[in-house]
Amino acid sequence: MKNIIALFAFILIAATVQSQSFSKKDITGTWLVQNVENSSSNPKMATAMANAVINLYADNSFEIKEKQEGGTAYSYATTTNKNATWSYNPSTQTISTTRSKITFKVSQSGDKVYFTDENSGLKFEVIKPI
């Protein structure tokens, strides 16, 4: 009986851990920043990233677009370097970029997905709007 309970607990824990990991396919796409946590660690970047769009394209190109103040609802400016690319390491759950040297740690808490910038410590709550 103890073995059955232990086996059930192991399966439950394994399923929980598996459900929190992302594949490259899960990461690819357009992400909208909903909220910025730890904004005091880098207030200037936190302000710039509020309502930003992070595009992780299937061809491995990468861009961040910041919402422009005073513009229309869809007024964004690209702030990453041309020809920037991204790669994903599923074992560490990190997204690394070239040219801008950004590394995001991908995590999930409940139904919320987060990209944490390892350099600044800013934690971006993101959603896929489409």
mmCIF file with all atom_site columns, N, CA, C and O in Angstrom, residues 73-108:
data_model
loop_
_atom_site.group_PDB
_atom_site.id
_atom_site.type_symbol
_atom_site.label_atom_id
_atom_site.label_alt_id
_atom_site.label_comp_id
_atom_site.label_asym_id
_atom_site.label_entity_id
_atom_site.label_seq_id
_atom_site.pdbx_PDB_ins_code
_atom_site.Cartn_x
_atom_site.Cartn_y
_atom_site.Cartn_z
_atom_site.occupancy
_atom_site.B_iso_or_equiv
_atom_site.pdbx_formal_charge
_atom_site.auth_seq_id
_atom_site.auth_comp_id
_atom_site.auth_asym_id
_atom_site.auth_atom_id
_atom_site.pdbx_PDB_model_num
ATOM 1   N N  . ALA A 1 73  ? -3.343 53.409 -30.356 1.00 0.00 ? 73  ALA A N  1
ATOM 2   C CA . ALA A 1 73  ? -3.338 52.173 -29.575 1.00 0.00 ? 73  ALA A CA 1
ATOM 3   C C  . ALA A 1 73  ? -2.331 51.160 -30.116 1.00 0.00 ? 73  ALA A C  1
ATOM 4   O O  . ALA A 1 73  ? -1.871 50.289 -29.392 1.00 0.00 ? 73  ALA A O  1
ATOM 5   N N  . TYR A 1 74  ? -1.978 51.278 -31.390 1.00 0.00 ? 74  TYR A N  1
ATOM 6   C CA . TYR A 1 74  ? -1.063 50.315 -32.006 1.00 0.00 ? 74  TYR A CA 1
ATOM 7   C C  . TYR A 1 74  ? 0.244  50.963 -32.445 1.00 0.00 ? 74  TYR A C  1
ATOM 8   O O  . TYR A 1 74  ? 0.852  50.530 -33.404 1.00 0.00 ? 74  TYR A O  1
ATOM 9   N N  . SER A 1 75  ? 0.679  51.993 -31.760 1.00 0.00 ? 75  SER A N  1
ATOM 10  C CA . SER A 1 75  ? 1.892  52.707 -32.118 1.00 0.00 ? 75  SER A CA 1
ATOM 11  C C  . SER A 1 75  ? 3.078  52.155 -31.315 1.00 0.00 ? 75  SER A C  1
ATOM 12  O O  . SER A 1 75  ? 3.186  52.385 -30.114 1.00 0.00 ? 75  SER A O  1
ATOM 13  N N  . TYR A 1 76  ? 3.951  51.395 -32.007 1.00 0.00 ? 76  TYR A N  1
ATOM 14  C CA . TYR A 1 76  ? 5.106  50.767 -31.370 1.00 0.00 ? 76  TYR A CA 1
ATOM 15  C C  . TYR A 1 76  ? 6.367  51.120 -32.134 1.00 0.00 ? 76  TYR A C  1
ATOM 16  O O  . TYR A 1 76  ? 6.333  51.349 -33.339 1.00 0.00 ? 76  TYR A O  1
ATOM 17  N N  . ALA A 1 77  ? 7.499  51.130 -31.435 1.00 0.00 ? 77  ALA A N  1
ATOM 18  C CA . ALA A 1 77  ? 8.801  51.350 -32.069 1.00 0.00 ? 77  ALA A CA 1
ATOM 19  C C  . ALA A 1 77  ? 9.703  50.165 -31.738 1.00 0.00 ? 77  ALA A C  1
ATOM 20  O O  . ALA A 1 77  ? 9.787  49.741 -30.583 1.00 0.00 ? 77  ALA A O  1
ATOM 21  N N  . THR A 1 78  ? 10.375 49.632 -32.745 1.00 0.00 ? 78  THR A N  1
ATOM 22  C CA . THR A 1 78  ? 11.289 48.516 -32.533 1.00 0.00 ? 78  THR A CA 1
ATOM 23  C C  . THR A 1 78  ? 12.546 49.030 -31.855 1.00 0.00 ? 78  THR A C  1
ATOM 24  O O  . THR A 1 78  ? 13.141 50.014 -32.293 1.00 0.00 ? 78  THR A O  1
ATOM 25  N N  . THR A 1 79  ? 12.952 48.360 -30.768 1.00 0.00 ? 79  THR A N  1
ATOM 26  C CA . THR A 1 79  ? 14.100 48.831 -29.998 1.00 0.00 ? 79  THR A CA 1
ATOM 27  C C  . THR A 1 79  ? 15.275 47.865 -30.012 1.00 0.00 ? 79  THR A C  1
ATOM 28  O O  . THR A 1 79  ? 16.295 48.142 -29.400 1.00 0.00 ? 79  THR A O  1
ATOM 29  N N  . THR A 1 80  ? 15.151 46.745 -30.687 1.00 0.00 ? 80  THR A N  1
ATOM 30  C CA . THR A 1 80  ? 16.260 45.804 -30.750 1.00 0.00 ? 80  THR A CA 1
ATOM 31  C C  . THR A 1 80  ? 17.056 46.024 -32.032 1.00 0.00 ? 80  THR A C  1
ATOM 32  O O  . THR A 1 80  ? 16.578 46.628 -32.981 1.00 0.00 ? 80  THR A O  1
ATOM 33  N N  . ASN A 1 81  ? 18.270 45.533 -32.034 1.00 0.00 ? 81  ASN A N  1
ATOM 34  C CA . ASN A 1 81  ? 19.145 45.679 -33.198 1.00 0.00 ? 81  ASN A CA 1
ATOM 35  C C  . ASN A 1 81  ? 18.642 44.849 -34.368 1.00 0.00 ? 81  ASN A C  1
ATOM 36  O O  . ASN A 1 81  ? 18.027 43.805 -34.179 1.00 0.00 ? 81  ASN A O  1
ATOM 37  N N  . LYS A 1 82  ? 18.942 45.320 -35.572 1.00 0.00 ? 82  LYS A N  1
ATOM 38  C CA . LYS A 1 82  ? 18.596 44.552 -36.774 1.00 0.00 ? 82  LYS A CA 1
ATOM 39  C C  . LYS A 1 82  ? 19.348 43.230 -36.743 1.00 0.00 ? 82  LYS A C  1
ATOM 40  O O  . LYS A 1 82  ? 20.465 43.148 -36.232 1.00 0.00 ? 82  LYS A O  1
ATOM 41  N N  . ASN A 1 83  ? 18.750 42.229 -37.316 1.00 0.00 ? 83  ASN A N  1
ATOM 42  C CA . ASN A 1 83  ? 19.332 40.889 -37.423 1.00 0.00 ? 83  ASN A CA 1
ATOM 43  C C  . ASN A 1 83  ? 19.582 40.224 -36.072 1.00 0.00 ? 83  ASN A C  1
ATOM 44  O O  . ASN A 1 83  ? 20.406 39.321 -35.965 1.00 0.00 ? 83  ASN A O  1
ATOM 45  N N  . ALA A 1 84  ? 18.895 40.676 -35.022 1.00 0.00 ? 84  ALA A N  1
ATOM 46  C CA . ALA A 1 84  ? 19.000 40.008 -33.729 1.00 0.00 ? 84  ALA A CA 1
ATOM 47  C C  . ALA A 1 84  ? 18.324 38.649 -33.823 1.00 0.00 ? 84  ALA A C  1
ATOM 48  O O  . ALA A 1 84  ? 17.309 38.489 -34.500 1.00 0.00 ? 84  ALA A O  1
ATOM 49  N N  . THR A 1 85  ? 18.900 37.663 -33.186 1.00 0.00 ? 85  THR A N  1
ATOM 50  C CA . THR A 1 85  ? 18.335 36.321 -33.201 1.00 0.00 ? 85  THR A CA 1
ATOM 51  C C  . THR A 1 85  ? 18.166 35.815 -31.772 1.00 0.00 ? 85  THR A C  1
ATOM 52  O O  . THR A 1 85  ? 18.704 36.386 -30.833 1.00 0.00 ? 85  THR A O  1
ATOM 53  N N  . TRP A 1 86  ? 17.410 34.732 -31.646 1.00 0.00 ? 86  TRP A N  1
ATOM 54  C CA . TRP A 1 86  ? 17.189 34.127 -30.342 1.00 0.00 ? 86  TRP A CA 1
ATOM 55  C C  . TRP A 1 86  ? 17.373 32.615 -30.439 1.00 0.00 ? 86  TRP A C  1
ATOM 56  O O  . TRP A 1 86  ? 17.262 32.018 -31.501 1.00 0.00 ? 86  TRP A O  1
ATOM 57  N N  . SER A 1 87  ? 17.676 32.024 -29.297 1.00 0.00 ? 87  SER A N  1
ATOM 58  C CA . SER A 1 87  ? 17.743 30.567 -29.190 1.00 0.00 ? 87  SER A CA 1
ATOM 59  C C  . SER A 1 87  ? 17.133 30.186 -27.849 1.00 0.00 ? 87  SER A C  1
ATOM 60  O O  . SER A 1 87  ? 17.061 31.008 -26.926 1.00 0.00 ? 87  SER A O  1
ATOM 61  N N  . TYR A 1 88  ? 16.674 28.955 -27.769 1.00 0.00 ? 88  TYR A N  1
ATOM 62  C CA . TYR A 1 88  ? 15.999 28.496 -26.563 1.00 0.00 ? 88  TYR A CA 1
ATOM 63  C C  . TYR A 1 88  ? 16.663 27.230 -26.047 1.00 0.00 ? 88  TYR A C  1
ATOM 64  O O  . TYR A 1 88  ? 16.922 26.305 -26.821 1.00 0.00 ? 88  TYR A O  1
ATOM 65  N N  . ASN A 1 89  ? 16.933 27.197 -24.754 1.00 0.00 ? 89  ASN A N  1
ATOM 66  C CA . ASN A 1 89  ? 17.504 26.020 -24.110 1.00 0.00 ? 89  ASN A CA 1
ATOM 67  C C  . ASN A 1 89  ? 16.425 25.410 -23.224 1.00 0.00 ? 89  ASN A C  1
ATOM 68  O O  . ASN A 1 89  ? 16.145 25.938 -22.140 1.00 0.00 ? 89  ASN A O  1
ATOM 69  N N  . PRO A 1 90  ? 15.799 24.310 -23.666 1.00 0.00 ? 90  PRO A N  1
ATOM 70  C CA . PRO A 1 90  ? 14.705 23.734 -22.882 1.00 0.00 ? 90  PRO A CA 1
ATOM 71  C C  . PRO A 1 90  ? 15.148 23.151 -21.539 1.00 0.00 ? 90  PRO A C  1
ATOM 72  O O  . PRO A 1 90  ? 14.369 23.100 -20.603 1.00 0.00 ? 90  PRO A O  1
ATOM 73  N N  . SER A 1 91  ? 16.410 22.746 -21.419 1.00 0.00 ? 91  SER A N  1
ATOM 74  C CA . SER A 1 91  ? 16.856 22.165 -20.150 1.00 0.00 ? 91  SER A CA 1
ATOM 75  C C  . SER A 1 91  ? 16.991 23.224 -19.055 1.00 0.00 ? 91  SER A C  1
ATOM 76  O O  . SER A 1 91  ? 16.782 22.932 -17.879 1.00 0.00 ? 91  SER A O  1
ATOM 77  N N  . THR A 1 92  ? 17.326 24.465 -19.450 1.00 0.00 ? 92  THR A N  1
ATOM 78  C CA . THR A 1 92  ? 17.427 25.538 -18.458 1.00 0.00 ? 92  THR A CA 1
ATOM 79  C C  . THR A 1 92  ? 16.247 26.503 -18.516 1.00 0.00 ? 92  THR A C  1
ATOM 80  O O  . THR A 1 92  ? 16.162 27.419 -17.707 1.00 0.00 ? 92  THR A O  1
ATOM 81  N N  . GLN A 1 93  ? 15.365 26.290 -19.522 1.00 0.00 ? 93  GLN A N  1
ATOM 82  C CA . GLN A 1 93  ? 14.196 27.148 -19.721 1.00 0.00 ? 93  GLN A CA 1
ATOM 83  C C  . GLN A 1 93  ? 14.612 28.614 -19.896 1.00 0.00 ? 93  GLN A C  1
ATOM 84  O O  . GLN A 1 93  ? 14.043 29.520 -19.295 1.00 0.00 ? 93  GLN A O  1
ATOM 85  N N  . THR A 1 94  ? 15.643 28.834 -20.734 1.00 0.00 ? 94  THR A N  1
ATOM 86  C CA . THR A 1 94  ? 16.118 30.200 -20.978 1.00 0.00 ? 94  THR A CA 1
ATOM 87  C C  . THR A 1 94  ? 16.112 30.528 -22.467 1.00 0.00 ? 94  THR A C  1
ATOM 88  O O  . THR A 1 94  ? 16.383 29.683 -23.313 1.00 0.00 ? 94  THR A O  1
ATOM 89  N N  . ILE A 1 95  ? 15.806 31.796 -22.741 1.00 0.00 ? 95  ILE A N  1
ATOM 90  C CA . ILE A 1 95  ? 15.858 32.353 -24.086 1.00 0.00 ? 95  ILE A CA 1
ATOM 91  C C  . ILE A 1 95  ? 17.075 33.276 -24.115 1.00 0.00 ? 95  ILE A C  1
ATOM 92  O O  . ILE A 1 95  ? 17.178 34.187 -23.291 1.00 0.00 ? 95  ILE A O  1
ATOM 93  N N  . SER A 1 96  ? 17.985 33.039 -25.047 1.00 0.00 ? 96  SER A N  1
ATOM 94  C CA . SER A 1 96  ? 19.164 33.893 -25.201 1.00 0.00 ? 96  SER A CA 1
ATOM 95  C C  . SER A 1 96  ? 19.055 34.624 -26.526 1.00 0.00 ? 96  SER A C  1
ATOM 96  O O  . SER A 1 96  ? 18.610 34.052 -27.521 1.00 0.00 ? 96  SER A O  1
ATOM 97  N N  . THR A 1 97  ? 19.474 35.873 -26.531 1.00 0.00 ? 97  THR A N  1
ATOM 98  C CA . THR A 1 97  ? 19.416 36.668 -27.752 1.00 0.00 ? 97  THR A CA 1
ATOM 99  C C  . THR A 1 97  ? 20.810 37.146 -28.135 1.00 0.00 ? 97  THR A C  1
ATOM 100 O O  . THR A 1 97  ? 21.687 37.274 -27.286 1.00 0.00 ? 97  THR A O  1
ATOM 101 N N  . THR A 1 98  ? 20.973 37.396 -29.433 1.00 0.00 ? 98  THR A N  1
ATOM 102 C CA . THR A 1 98  ? 22.224 37.966 -29.910 1.00 0.00 ? 98  THR A CA 1
ATOM 103 C C  . THR A 1 98  ? 22.032 39.473 -30.054 1.00 0.00 ? 98  THR A C  1
ATOM 104 O O  . THR A 1 98  ? 20.914 39.964 -30.050 1.00 0.00 ? 98  THR A O  1
ATOM 105 N N  . ARG A 1 99  ? 23.112 40.168 -30.173 1.00 0.00 ? 99  ARG A N  1
ATOM 106 C CA . ARG A 1 99  ? 23.164 41.614 -30.384 1.00 0.00 ? 99  ARG A CA 1
ATOM 107 C C  . ARG A 1 99  ? 22.684 42.398 -29.168 1.00 0.00 ? 99  ARG A C  1
ATOM 108 O O  . ARG A 1 99  ? 23.340 43.294 -28.726 1.00 0.00 ? 99  ARG A O  1
ATOM 109 N N  . SER A 1 100 ? 21.513 42.092 -28.625 1.00 0.00 ? 100 SER A N  1
ATOM 110 C CA . SER A 1 100 ? 21.033 42.831 -27.449 1.00 0.00 ? 100 SER A CA 1
ATOM 111 C C  . SER A 1 100 ? 21.492 42.171 -26.161 1.00 0.00 ? 100 SER A C  1
ATOM 112 O O  . SER A 1 100 ? 21.363 42.742 -25.087 1.00 0.00 ? 100 SER A O  1
ATOM 113 N N  . LYS A 1 101 ? 22.003 40.959 -26.245 1.00 0.00 ? 101 LYS A N  1
ATOM 114 C CA . LYS A 1 101 ? 22.547 40.221 -25.102 1.00 0.00 ? 101 LYS A CA 1
ATOM 115 C C  . LYS A 1 101 ? 21.540 40.076 -23.957 1.00 0.00 ? 101 LYS A C  1
ATOM 116 O O  . LYS A 1 101 ? 21.881 40.182 -22.794 1.00 0.00 ? 101 LYS A O  1
ATOM 117 N N  . ILE A 1 102 ? 20.280 39.838 -24.298 1.00 0.00 ? 102 ILE A N  1
ATOM 118 C CA . ILE A 1 102 ? 19.245 39.619 -23.293 1.00 0.00 ? 102 ILE A CA 1
ATOM 119 C C  . ILE A 1 102 ? 19.096 38.123 -23.071 1.00 0.00 ? 102 ILE A C  1
ATOM 120 O O  . ILE A 1 102 ? 19.115 37.341 -24.021 1.00 0.00 ? 102 ILE A O  1
ATOM 121 N N  . THR A 1 103 ? 18.949 37.731 -21.814 1.00 0.00 ? 103 THR A N  1
ATOM 122 C CA . THR A 1 103 ? 18.643 36.347 -21.471 1.00 0.00 ? 103 THR A CA 1
ATOM 123 C C  . THR A 1 103 ? 17.410 36.351 -20.590 1.00 0.00 ? 103 THR A C  1
ATOM 124 O O  . THR A 1 103 ? 17.395 36.972 -19.522 1.00 0.00 ? 103 THR A O  1
ATOM 125 N N  . PHE A 1 104 ? 16.354 35.678 -21.057 1.00 0.00 ? 104 PHE A N  1
ATOM 126 C CA . PHE A 1 104 ? 15.118 35.553 -20.297 1.00 0.00 ? 104 PHE A CA 1
ATOM 127 C C  . PHE A 1 104 ? 15.018 34.159 -19.713 1.00 0.00 ? 104 PHE A C  1
ATOM 128 O O  . PHE A 1 104 ? 15.208 33.173 -20.424 1.00 0.00 ? 104 PHE A O  1
ATOM 129 N N  . LYS A 1 105 ? 14.689 34.070 -18.449 1.00 0.00 ? 105 LYS A N  1
ATOM 130 C CA . LYS A 1 105 ? 14.342 32.810 -17.798 1.00 0.00 ? 105 LYS A CA 1
ATOM 131 C C  . LYS A 1 105 ? 12.829 32.692 -17.894 1.00 0.00 ? 105 LYS A C  1
ATOM 132 O O  . LYS A 1 105 ? 12.100 33.587 -17.473 1.00 0.00 ? 105 LYS A O  1
ATOM 133 N N  . VAL A 1 106 ? 12.338 31.607 -18.478 1.00 0.00 ? 106 VAL A N  1
ATOM 134 C CA . VAL A 1 106 ? 10.909 31.405 -18.669 1.00 0.00 ? 106 VAL A CA 1
ATOM 135 C C  . VAL A 1 106 ? 10.368 30.586 -17.503 1.00 0.00 ? 106 VAL A C  1
ATOM 136 O O  . VAL A 1 106 ? 10.960 29.570 -17.121 1.00 0.00 ? 106 VAL A O  1
ATOM 137 N N  . SER A 1 107 ? 9.263  31.052 -16.930 1.00 0.00 ? 107 SER A N  1
ATOM 138 C CA . SER A 1 107 ? 8.656  30.316 -15.816 1.00 0.00 ? 107 SER A CA 1
ATOM 139 C C  . SER A 1 107 ? 7.145  30.466 -15.876 1.00 0.00 ? 107 SER A C  1
ATOM 140 O O  . SER A 1 107 ? 6.613  31.313 -16.600 1.00 0.00 ? 107 SER A O  1
ATOM 141 N N  . GLN A 1 108 ? 6.487  29.642 -15.101 1.00 0.00 ? 108 GLN A N  1
ATOM 142 C CA . GLN A 1 108 ? 5.032  29.697 -15.033 1.00 0.00 ? 108 GLN A CA 1
ATOM 143 C C  . GLN A 1 108 ? 4.622  29.530 -13.584 1.00 0.00 ? 108 GLN A C  1
ATOM 144 O O  . GLN A 1 108 ? 5.170  28.717 -12.853 1.00 0.00 ? 108 GLN A O  1
#
